[in-house]
Amino acid sequence: MLFRFLIIAFLFLLIEIYSFQAIKTLLKSKWIVNAYLIISVFLFLFIVYSFTQFDRSVGQTKRTLFTMGLMLLIYIPKIVVTLVLCGEDMYRVIVGSVNYFIENDNGDFLKSRRKFVSQMGLGLAAVPFLSLIYGMTFGKYNYKVIKQRIFFPDLPDAFDGFTITQISDVHSGSFDNPEKINYAIDLINEQEADMILFTGDIVNTHAKEMHPWIDAFKRIKDYPFGKYSVLGNHDYGEYVTWPSDQEKEKNFQDIKDLYGAIDFKLLLNEHTYIQKGADRIALVGVENWGHNFKQAGDLKKASNQLSRDDFKILMSHDPSHWEYEVKENDKHFQLTLSGHTHGMQFGIEIPGYFKWSLAQYVYKQWAGLYEEFGRYIYVNRGFGFHAYPGRVGIMPEITVIQLKKGEKLA
């Protein structure tokens, strides 16, 4: 523990030293440089103090959200500056070594730091700085409706053209703008779908987080074929310390009741049939199952009495479930709908061409549609936000999926 603390302290010190050097190289005014130093020390101490005040019996609050946003806003740009100046220092050491040991130049071993390198470092740092500010002010509520058509050769005829709206990862405890939330509900209601599915994480931890937003979410209109949901990892209240098991269990029951309070039918390791005309499909809902998170999902129980020939849509919050248990399952789950990753709420995405996020180094399926063995998973990027109070590049999502009968078009 002490060794880890020393490593972290050293890295922060290194970042601060390099950032200070960049400022000092560019700004010759002593009072501005001193003001920068004082502000940096104050913000560092504020961040450290705020994290030491974190209460595990309460969990994430508006204050911890603010502190996390502030820390990222300050230190990601400083990390960029540090990387640029470290690169210059490596160059200076190499050049100095060549001059001293090969050219026999007995002048200064290290040349003075070049002003344009500091300018370049600060210029590059401005990109994440401005992006993070945008993410915390506008990006977190910049909802996108993403439409996806998926082809299945075994889709029952009556369901050709059937549409599903999916939302996921509401994290209501993070909301701070009723107007934007009601705007998002209006967007959901504008989508002419046959059914709506909610793939978990209605809160961050406590059921009471959702209480101010119940009326807003009750405005989600009725759908011809129903409104269904499953639990996410945050719905179990396992990221705080509870006074007793009884209070934890009561909170869990209250969270399950929240889904009913907003008129969604919660599927707990079970399935139901969606009937249309003479045909039907099976809607399967499992509790959370994550490779690195709670594994309460029971796929065998949820799909009991279903056959391989039944057309099945599975709701499973964590996409790692698909990777480890679903995609090669003998029951043949044609489509899985997940969320959980949020796309890390930070990345670069050019629809149809390119997408990148740190999430891809943790999850093989992290945003959008994936296919293996003729089976599909769609990972929703999330409705809300958590930890970092914003979104950069990976925007909050409302998904509309259309099921089509036939082979995938080339």
CSV table of C-alpha atoms in Angstrom, one decimal:
chain,number,residue,atom,x,y,z
A,1,MET,CA,0.0,0.0,0.0
A,2,LEU,CA,2.8,2.4,0.9
A,3,PHE,CA,4.7,1.5,-2.3
A,4,ARG,CA,1.6,2.2,-4.4
A,5,PHE,CA,1.1,5.6,-2.6
A,6,LEU,CA,4.7,6.6,-3.3
A,7,ILE,CA,4.4,5.7,-7.0
A,8,ILE,CA,1.3,7.8,-7.3
A,9,ALA,CA,2.8,10.7,-5.4
A,10,PHE,CA,5.9,10.5,-7.6
A,11,LEU,CA,3.8,10.6,-10.8
A,12,PHE,CA,1.8,13.5,-9.6
A,13,LEU,CA,5.0,15.4,-8.7
A,14,LEU,CA,6.5,14.6,-12.1
A,15,ILE,CA,3.4,15.9,-13.8
A,16,GLU,CA,3.4,19.1,-11.8
A,17,ILE,CA,7.1,19.7,-12.4
A,18,TYR,CA,6.8,19.4,-16.1
A,19,SER,CA,3.7,21.5,-16.3
A,20,PHE,CA,5.3,24.2,-14.2
A,21,GLN,CA,8.4,24.1,-16.6
A,22,ALA,CA,6.1,24.6,-19.6
A,23,ILE,CA,4.5,27.6,-18.0
A,24,LYS,CA,7.8,29.1,-16.8
A,25,THR,CA,9.3,28.7,-20.3
A,26,LEU,CA,6.5,30.6,-21.9
A,27,LEU,CA,5.6,33.2,-19.3
A,28,LYS,CA,8.3,35.6,-18.2
A,29,SER,CA,6.1,37.5,-15.7
A,30,LYS,CA,7.1,36.3,-12.2
A,31,TRP,CA,3.8,37.1,-10.6
A,32,ILE,CA,1.8,35.1,-13.2
A,33,VAL,CA,4.1,32.1,-12.7
A,34,ASN,CA,3.7,32.4,-9.0
A,35,ALA,CA,-0.1,32.7,-9.3
A,36,TYR,CA,-0.1,29.5,-11.4
A,37,LEU,CA,2.0,27.8,-8.7
A,38,ILE,CA,-0.3,28.9,-5.9
A,39,ILE,CA,-3.5,27.9,-7.8
A,40,SER,CA,-2.0,24.5,-8.7
A,41,VAL,CA,-1.2,23.8,-5.1
A,42,PHE,CA,-4.6,24.9,-3.9
A,43,LEU,CA,-6.4,22.7,-6.4
A,44,PHE,CA,-4.3,19.7,-5.7
A,45,LEU,CA,-4.9,20.0,-1.9
A,46,PHE,CA,-8.7,20.5,-2.6
A,47,ILE,CA,-8.8,17.4,-4.7
A,48,VAL,CA,-6.9,15.3,-2.2
A,49,TYR,CA,-9.1,16.6,0.7
A,50,SER,CA,-12.3,15.9,-1.2
A,51,PHE,CA,-11.3,12.3,-1.9
A,52,THR,CA,-10.3,11.8,1.7
A,53,GLN,CA,-13.9,12.9,2.7
A,54,PHE,CA,-15.5,10.2,0.5
A,55,ASP,CA,-18.0,8.3,2.6
A,56,ARG,CA,-18.4,4.7,1.6
A,57,SER,CA,-21.8,4.6,3.4
A,58,VAL,CA,-23.1,7.3,1.0
A,59,GLY,CA,-21.3,6.5,-2.2
A,60,GLN,CA,-21.2,8.9,-5.2
A,61,THR,CA,-22.6,12.4,-4.6
A,62,LYS,CA,-22.7,15.6,-6.6
A,63,ARG,CA,-19.5,16.6,-4.8
A,64,THR,CA,-17.6,13.5,-5.8
A,65,LEU,CA,-18.8,14.0,-9.4
A,66,PHE,CA,-17.5,17.5,-9.3
A,67,THR,CA,-14.2,16.4,-7.8
A,68,MET,CA,-13.7,13.7,-10.4
A,69,GLY,CA,-14.5,16.2,-13.2
A,70,LEU,CA,-12.1,18.8,-11.8
A,71,MET,CA,-9.3,16.2,-11.4
A,72,LEU,CA,-9.7,15.1,-15.0
A,73,LEU,CA,-10.0,18.7,-16.2
A,74,ILE,CA,-6.7,19.6,-14.5
A,75,TYR,CA,-4.6,16.5,-14.9
A,76,ILE,CA,-5.3,15.1,-18.3
A,77,PRO,CA,-4.1,18.4,-20.0
A,78,LYS,CA,-1.1,18.3,-17.6
A,79,ILE,CA,-0.3,14.7,-18.6
A,80,VAL,CA,-0.3,15.8,-22.3
A,81,VAL,CA,2.2,18.5,-21.5
A,82,THR,CA,4.3,16.1,-19.5
A,83,LEU,CA,4.4,13.6,-22.3
A,84,VAL,CA,5.5,16.3,-24.8
A,85,LEU,CA,8.2,17.6,-22.5
A,86,CYS,CA,9.4,14.1,-21.6
A,87,GLY,CA,9.8,13.5,-25.3
A,88,GLU,CA,11.9,16.6,-25.6
A,89,ASP,CA,14.0,15.6,-22.6
A,90,MET,CA,14.7,12.2,-24.2
A,91,TYR,CA,15.8,14.0,-27.3
A,92,ARG,CA,18.0,16.4,-25.3
A,93,VAL,CA,19.7,13.5,-23.5
A,94,ILE,CA,20.4,11.7,-26.8
A,95,VAL,CA,21.8,14.7,-28.5
A,96,GLY,CA,23.8,15.7,-25.4
A,97,SER,CA,25.2,12.1,-25.2
A,98,VAL,CA,26.2,12.1,-28.8
A,99,ASN,CA,27.9,15.5,-28.5
A,100,TYR,CA,29.7,14.7,-25.3
A,101,PHE,CA,30.9,11.1,-26.0
A,102,ILE,CA,31.2,11.1,-29.7
A,103,GLU,CA,31.8,14.7,-30.8
A,104,ASN,CA,33.8,15.5,-27.7
A,105,ASP,CA,31.8,18.7,-27.2
A,106,ASN,CA,32.5,19.8,-23.7
A,107,GLY,CA,29.8,22.5,-23.8
A,108,ASP,CA,26.4,22.2,-22.0
A,109,PHE,CA,25.4,18.6,-21.8
A,110,LEU,CA,21.7,19.4,-22.0
A,111,LYS,CA,20.6,22.2,-24.3
A,112,SER,CA,18.1,24.6,-22.9
A,113,ARG,CA,14.4,23.8,-23.3
A,114,ARG,CA,13.0,25.1,-26.5
A,115,LYS,CA,10.1,27.5,-26.3
A,116,PHE,CA,8.2,26.1,-29.2
A,117,VAL,CA,8.0,22.6,-27.6
A,118,SER,CA,6.3,24.1,-24.5
A,119,GLN,CA,4.0,26.0,-26.8
A,120,MET,CA,3.2,22.8,-28.7
A,121,GLY,CA,2.6,20.9,-25.4
A,122,LEU,CA,0.2,23.5,-24.1
A,123,GLY,CA,-1.5,23.8,-27.5
A,124,LEU,CA,-2.1,20.0,-27.5
A,125,ALA,CA,-3.3,20.1,-23.8
A,126,ALA,CA,-5.9,22.7,-24.8
A,127,VAL,CA,-7.7,20.0,-26.8
A,128,PRO,CA,-8.7,17.7,-23.9
A,129,PHE,CA,-9.2,20.7,-21.6
A,130,LEU,CA,-11.8,22.3,-23.9
A,131,SER,CA,-13.3,18.8,-24.7
A,132,LEU,CA,-13.7,18.0,-21.0
A,133,ILE,CA,-15.4,21.4,-20.3
A,134,TYR,CA,-17.8,20.7,-23.2
A,135,GLY,CA,-18.5,17.2,-21.9
A,136,MET,CA,-19.4,18.5,-18.5
A,137,THR,CA,-21.6,21.4,-19.8
A,138,PHE,CA,-23.2,20.1,-23.0
A,139,GLY,CA,-22.0,16.6,-23.9
A,140,LYS,CA,-23.6,14.8,-21.0
A,141,TYR,CA,-27.1,15.7,-22.2
A,142,ASN,CA,-26.3,15.6,-26.0
A,143,TYR,CA,-28.7,12.7,-26.7
A,144,LYS,CA,-28.3,10.8,-29.9
A,145,VAL,CA,-31.0,8.6,-31.5
A,146,ILE,CA,-29.2,5.7,-33.2
A,147,LYS,CA,-31.1,3.5,-35.6
A,148,GLN,CA,-29.9,0.0,-36.4
A,149,ARG,CA,-31.4,-2.6,-38.7
A,150,ILE,CA,-30.5,-6.3,-38.1
A,151,PHE,CA,-31.3,-9.2,-40.4
A,152,PHE,CA,-32.2,-12.7,-39.2
A,153,PRO,CA,-33.0,-15.6,-41.5
A,154,ASP,CA,-35.0,-17.3,-38.8
A,155,LEU,CA,-37.0,-14.3,-37.7
A,156,PRO,CA,-40.8,-15.3,-37.5
A,157,ASP,CA,-42.6,-13.7,-40.5
A,158,ALA,CA,-45.0,-11.6,-38.3
A,159,PHE,CA,-41.9,-9.8,-36.7
A,160,ASP,CA,-40.4,-8.7,-40.0
A,161,GLY,CA,-40.0,-4.9,-39.4
A,162,PHE,CA,-40.6,-5.1,-35.6
A,163,THR,CA,-38.9,-2.2,-33.8
A,164,ILE,CA,-37.4,-2.0,-30.4
A,165,THR,CA,-36.4,1.1,-28.5
A,166,GLN,CA,-33.5,0.4,-26.0
A,167,ILE,CA,-32.3,2.6,-23.2
A,168,SER,CA,-29.7,1.7,-20.6
A,169,ASP,CA,-27.6,3.0,-17.7
A,170,VAL,CA,-29.8,5.8,-16.5
A,171,HIS,CA,-27.8,6.5,-13.3
A,172,SER,CA,-30.4,8.9,-12.1
A,173,GLY,CA,-28.3,9.9,-9.1
A,174,SER,CA,-26.1,11.9,-11.4
A,175,PHE,CA,-28.8,14.0,-13.0
A,176,ASP,CA,-28.9,17.7,-12.4
A,177,ASN,CA,-31.1,19.2,-15.1
A,178,PRO,CA,-34.8,18.3,-15.2
A,179,GLU,CA,-35.3,20.2,-18.5
A,180,LYS,CA,-32.7,18.0,-20.3
A,181,ILE,CA,-34.1,14.8,-18.8
A,182,ASN,CA,-37.6,15.7,-20.0
A,183,TYR,CA,-36.2,16.5,-23.4
A,184,ALA,CA,-34.7,13.0,-23.5
A,185,ILE,CA,-38.0,11.4,-22.5
A,186,ASP,CA,-39.7,13.4,-25.4
A,187,LEU,CA,-37.0,11.9,-27.7
A,188,ILE,CA,-37.8,8.4,-26.6
A,189,ASN,CA,-41.6,9.0,-27.1
A,190,GLU,CA,-41.0,10.3,-30.6
A,191,GLN,CA,-39.6,7.0,-31.7
A,192,GLU,CA,-42.4,4.9,-33.2
A,193,ALA,CA,-41.4,1.5,-31.8
A,194,ASP,CA,-43.3,-1.6,-31.0
A,195,MET,CA,-41.6,-2.3,-27.6
A,196,ILE,CA,-39.1,-0.6,-25.3
A,197,LEU,CA,-36.4,-2.4,-23.3
A,198,PHE,CA,-34.3,-0.9,-20.4
A,199,THR,CA,-31.1,-2.8,-19.8
A,200,GLY,CA,-30.3,-1.8,-16.2
A,201,ASP,CA,-28.6,0.6,-13.8
A,202,ILE,CA,-31.5,2.8,-12.9
A,203,VAL,CA,-29.5,4.4,-10.0
A,204,ASN,CA,-25.9,4.7,-8.9
A,205,THR,CA,-26.5,3.0,-5.5
A,206,HIS,CA,-29.6,4.2,-3.6
A,207,ALA,CA,-33.2,3.8,-4.6
A,208,LYS,CA,-33.9,7.4,-3.4
A,209,GLU,CA,-31.8,8.8,-6.2
A,210,MET,CA,-34.6,8.0,-8.6
A,211,HIS,CA,-37.4,9.5,-6.6
A,212,PRO,CA,-37.2,13.0,-8.1
A,213,TRP,CA,-37.2,11.5,-11.6
A,214,ILE,CA,-40.1,9.0,-11.4
A,215,ASP,CA,-42.7,11.3,-12.8
A,216,ALA,CA,-40.4,12.1,-15.8
A,217,PHE,CA,-39.8,8.5,-16.6
A,218,LYS,CA,-43.5,7.6,-16.1
A,219,ARG,CA,-44.1,9.9,-19.1
A,220,ILE,CA,-42.5,7.2,-21.4
A,221,LYS,CA,-45.5,6.2,-23.4
A,222,ASP,CA,-47.1,2.7,-23.5
A,223,TYR,CA,-45.9,0.4,-26.2
A,224,PRO,CA,-48.0,-2.1,-28.1
A,225,PHE,CA,-45.8,-5.0,-27.0
A,226,GLY,CA,-44.8,-3.8,-23.6
A,227,LYS,CA,-42.0,-2.2,-21.5
A,228,TYR,CA,-39.5,-4.5,-20.0
A,229,SER,CA,-36.3,-4.2,-18.0
A,230,VAL,CA,-33.4,-6.0,-16.3
A,231,LEU,CA,-31.0,-5.1,-13.5
A,232,GLY,CA,-27.6,-3.7,-13.9
A,233,ASN,CA,-24.6,-4.0,-11.6
A,234,HIS,CA,-25.3,-0.7,-9.8
A,235,ASP,CA,-28.8,-1.8,-8.9
A,236,TYR,CA,-27.5,-4.2,-6.2
A,237,GLY,CA,-26.1,-1.4,-4.0
A,238,GLU,CA,-22.8,-3.1,-3.6
A,239,TYR,CA,-20.5,-0.1,-4.0
A,240,VAL,CA,-21.1,1.3,-0.5
A,241,THR,CA,-20.9,0.1,3.0
A,242,TRP,CA,-24.3,-0.6,4.6
A,243,PRO,CA,-25.1,-0.4,8.3
A,244,SER,CA,-26.7,-3.9,8.1
A,245,ASP,CA,-27.6,-6.6,5.6
A,246,GLN,CA,-31.3,-5.7,6.2
A,247,GLU,CA,-30.8,-2.2,5.0
A,248,LYS,CA,-28.9,-3.3,1.9
A,249,GLU,CA,-31.7,-5.8,1.1
A,250,LYS,CA,-34.4,-3.2,1.6
A,251,ASN,CA,-32.6,-0.9,-0.8
A,252,PHE,CA,-32.3,-3.7,-3.3
A,253,GLN,CA,-36.0,-4.4,-3.1
A,254,ASP,CA,-36.8,-0.7,-3.4
A,255,ILE,CA,-34.7,-0.5,-6.5
A,256,LYS,CA,-36.5,-3.4,-8.0
A,257,ASP,CA,-39.8,-1.7,-7.2
A,258,LEU,CA,-38.5,1.5,-9.0
A,259,TYR,CA,-38.8,-0.3,-12.4
A,260,GLY,CA,-42.4,-1.0,-11.6
A,261,ALA,CA,-42.9,2.6,-10.5
A,262,ILE,CA,-42.0,3.7,-14.0
A,263,ASP,CA,-44.2,1.0,-15.6
A,264,PHE,CA,-41.5,-1.4,-16.7
A,265,LYS,CA,-41.9,-5.1,-16.2
A,266,LEU,CA,-38.7,-6.4,-14.5
A,267,LEU,CA,-37.4,-9.8,-15.7
A,268,LEU,CA,-35.4,-11.6,-13.1
A,269,ASN,CA,-33.8,-14.7,-14.7
A,270,GLU,CA,-37.0,-15.4,-16.6
A,271,HIS,CA,-38.5,-15.1,-20.0
A,272,THR,CA,-41.8,-14.1,-21.5
A,273,TYR,CA,-43.3,-14.5,-25.0
A,274,ILE,CA,-44.1,-11.6,-27.3
A,275,GLN,CA,-47.0,-12.7,-29.5
A,276,LYS,CA,-47.8,-11.1,-32.8
A,277,GLY,CA,-50.4,-12.8,-34.9
A,278,ALA,CA,-49.7,-16.5,-35.2
A,279,ASP,CA,-46.0,-16.0,-34.4
A,280,ARG,CA,-44.1,-15.3,-31.2
A,281,ILE,CA,-40.6,-14.5,-30.0
A,282,ALA,CA,-39.1,-15.1,-26.6
A,283,LEU,CA,-37.8,-12.2,-24.5
A,284,VAL,CA,-35.3,-13.4,-22.0
A,285,GLY,CA,-34.1,-11.2,-19.1
A,286,VAL,CA,-31.2,-12.1,-16.8
A,287,GLU,CA,-29.9,-10.4,-13.6
A,288,ASN,CA,-26.5,-8.9,-13.9
A,289,TRP,CA,-23.7,-11.2,-15.0
A,290,GLY,CA,-20.3,-9.6,-15.5
A,291,HIS,CA,-16.9,-11.2,-16.0
A,292,ASN,CA,-15.5,-8.8,-13.4
A,293,PHE,CA,-18.7,-7.8,-11.6
A,294,LYS,CA,-21.6,-9.4,-9.8
A,295,GLN,CA,-22.7,-12.7,-11.4
A,296,ALA,CA,-26.3,-13.1,-10.4
A,297,GLY,CA,-27.5,-13.8,-13.9
A,298,ASP,CA,-28.7,-17.4,-14.5
A,299,LEU,CA,-29.0,-18.0,-18.2
A,300,LYS,CA,-30.0,-21.6,-17.8
A,301,LYS,CA,-32.9,-20.7,-15.5
A,302,ALA,CA,-34.0,-17.8,-17.6
A,303,SER,CA,-34.2,-19.9,-20.8
A,304,ASN,CA,-35.7,-23.0,-19.2
A,305,GLN,CA,-38.1,-24.7,-21.6
A,306,LEU,CA,-36.9,-22.6,-24.5
A,307,SER,CA,-35.6,-24.5,-27.5
A,308,ARG,CA,-32.8,-23.7,-29.9
A,309,ASP,CA,-35.5,-23.1,-32.6
A,310,ASP,CA,-37.2,-20.3,-30.6
A,311,PHE,CA,-36.3,-16.9,-31.7
A,312,LYS,CA,-34.8,-15.2,-28.6
A,313,ILE,CA,-33.9,-11.7,-27.6
A,314,LEU,CA,-31.8,-11.6,-24.5
A,315,MET,CA,-31.5,-8.6,-22.2
A,316,SER,CA,-28.2,-8.8,-20.2
A,317,HIS,CA,-26.7,-5.6,-18.8
A,318,ASP,CA,-23.0,-6.5,-19.1
A,319,PRO,CA,-21.7,-7.3,-22.6
A,320,SER,CA,-19.0,-9.6,-21.1
A,321,HIS,CA,-21.8,-12.0,-20.5
A,322,TRP,CA,-22.3,-12.4,-24.2
A,323,GLU,CA,-18.5,-13.0,-24.7
A,324,TYR,CA,-18.2,-15.7,-22.0
A,325,GLU,CA,-21.6,-17.4,-21.8
A,326,VAL,CA,-24.0,-16.4,-24.5
A,327,LYS,CA,-22.5,-16.2,-28.0
A,328,GLU,CA,-21.7,-19.9,-28.3
A,329,ASN,CA,-24.6,-21.1,-26.1
A,330,ASP,CA,-26.4,-24.2,-27.5
A,331,LYS,CA,-29.7,-22.4,-27.0
A,332,HIS,CA,-28.7,-20.0,-29.8
A,333,PHE,CA,-29.6,-16.5,-28.6
A,334,GLN,CA,-30.1,-14.6,-31.8
A,335,LEU,CA,-29.9,-11.1,-30.3
A,336,THR,CA,-28.5,-9.8,-27.0
A,337,LEU,CA,-29.0,-6.2,-25.8
A,338,SER,CA,-26.6,-4.8,-23.3
A,339,GLY,CA,-25.1,-1.5,-21.9
A,340,HIS,CA,-22.8,-1.1,-18.9
A,341,THR,CA,-19.7,0.3,-20.6
A,342,HIS,CA,-20.9,3.9,-21.3
A,343,GLY,CA,-18.1,3.8,-23.9
A,344,MET,CA,-16.1,5.1,-21.0
A,345,GLN,CA,-18.0,8.4,-21.7
A,346,PHE,CA,-14.8,9.5,-23.5
A,347,GLY,CA,-13.6,8.7,-27.0
A,348,ILE,CA,-13.7,9.5,-30.7
A,349,GLU,CA,-16.5,8.3,-32.9
A,350,ILE,CA,-17.2,9.0,-36.6
A,351,PRO,CA,-20.4,7.0,-37.2
A,352,GLY,CA,-19.9,4.3,-39.8
A,353,TYR,CA,-16.1,4.9,-40.1
A,354,PHE,CA,-14.2,5.0,-36.9
A,355,LYS,CA,-14.7,4.7,-33.1
A,356,TRP,CA,-12.1,4.5,-30.3
A,357,SER,CA,-12.3,4.6,-26.6
A,358,LEU,CA,-10.4,3.2,-23.7
A,359,ALA,CA,-13.4,0.9,-23.2
A,360,GLN,CA,-12.2,-1.3,-26.1
A,361,TYR,CA,-9.2,-2.4,-24.0
A,362,VAL,CA,-11.5,-3.7,-21.3
A,363,TYR,CA,-14.5,-5.0,-23.3
A,364,LYS,CA,-14.4,-6.7,-26.7
A,365,GLN,CA,-17.9,-5.4,-27.3
A,366,TRP,CA,-18.2,-1.9,-26.0
A,367,ALA,CA,-20.5,0.2,-28.2
A,368,GLY,CA,-22.8,-0.6,-31.1
A,369,LEU,CA,-23.5,-3.8,-33.0
A,370,TYR,CA,-21.2,-6.9,-33.1
A,371,GLU,CA,-21.7,-10.3,-34.7
A,372,GLU,CA,-20.2,-13.7,-34.3
A,373,PHE,CA,-21.5,-17.2,-35.2
A,374,GLY,CA,-24.5,-15.5,-36.8
A,375,ARG,CA,-25.5,-14.1,-33.4
A,376,TYR,CA,-25.6,-10.4,-32.6
A,377,ILE,CA,-25.1,-8.2,-29.6
A,378,TYR,CA,-25.9,-4.5,-29.4
A,379,VAL,CA,-24.2,-2.5,-26.7
A,380,ASN,CA,-26.0,0.8,-25.9
A,381,ARG,CA,-23.7,3.7,-24.9
A,382,GLY,CA,-25.9,4.6,-22.0
A,383,PHE,CA,-28.5,7.2,-21.2
A,384,GLY,CA,-26.8,8.8,-18.1
A,385,PHE,CA,-23.3,9.3,-16.8
A,386,HIS,CA,-21.3,8.1,-13.8
A,387,ALA,CA,-18.0,9.0,-12.1
A,388,TYR,CA,-17.0,11.6,-14.7
A,389,PRO,CA,-19.9,14.1,-14.9
A,390,GLY,CA,-19.8,14.5,-18.7
A,391,ARG,CA,-19.4,12.9,-22.1
A,392,VAL,CA,-16.8,13.6,-24.7
A,393,GLY,CA,-17.1,11.9,-28.1
A,394,ILE,CA,-19.3,9.1,-26.9
A,395,MET,CA,-22.7,10.6,-26.5
A,396,PRO,CA,-25.8,9.4,-24.5
A,397,GLU,CA,-27.8,7.1,-26.6
A,398,ILE,CA,-31.4,6.1,-27.4
A,399,THR,CA,-31.4,3.1,-29.7
A,400,VAL,CA,-34.0,2.0,-32.1
A,401,ILE,CA,-33.5,-1.5,-33.5
A,402,GLN,CA,-35.5,-2.8,-36.4
A,403,LEU,CA,-35.7,-6.6,-36.9
A,404,LYS,CA,-35.7,-7.8,-40.5
A,405,LYS,CA,-36.2,-11.2,-41.9
A,406,GLY,CA,-33.6,-12.4,-44.4
A,407,GLU,CA,-29.9,-12.5,-44.9
A,408,LYS,CA,-27.6,-9.5,-44.1
A,409,LEU,CA,-27.2,-7.3,-47.2
A,410,ALA,CA,-23.7,-7.1,-48.5
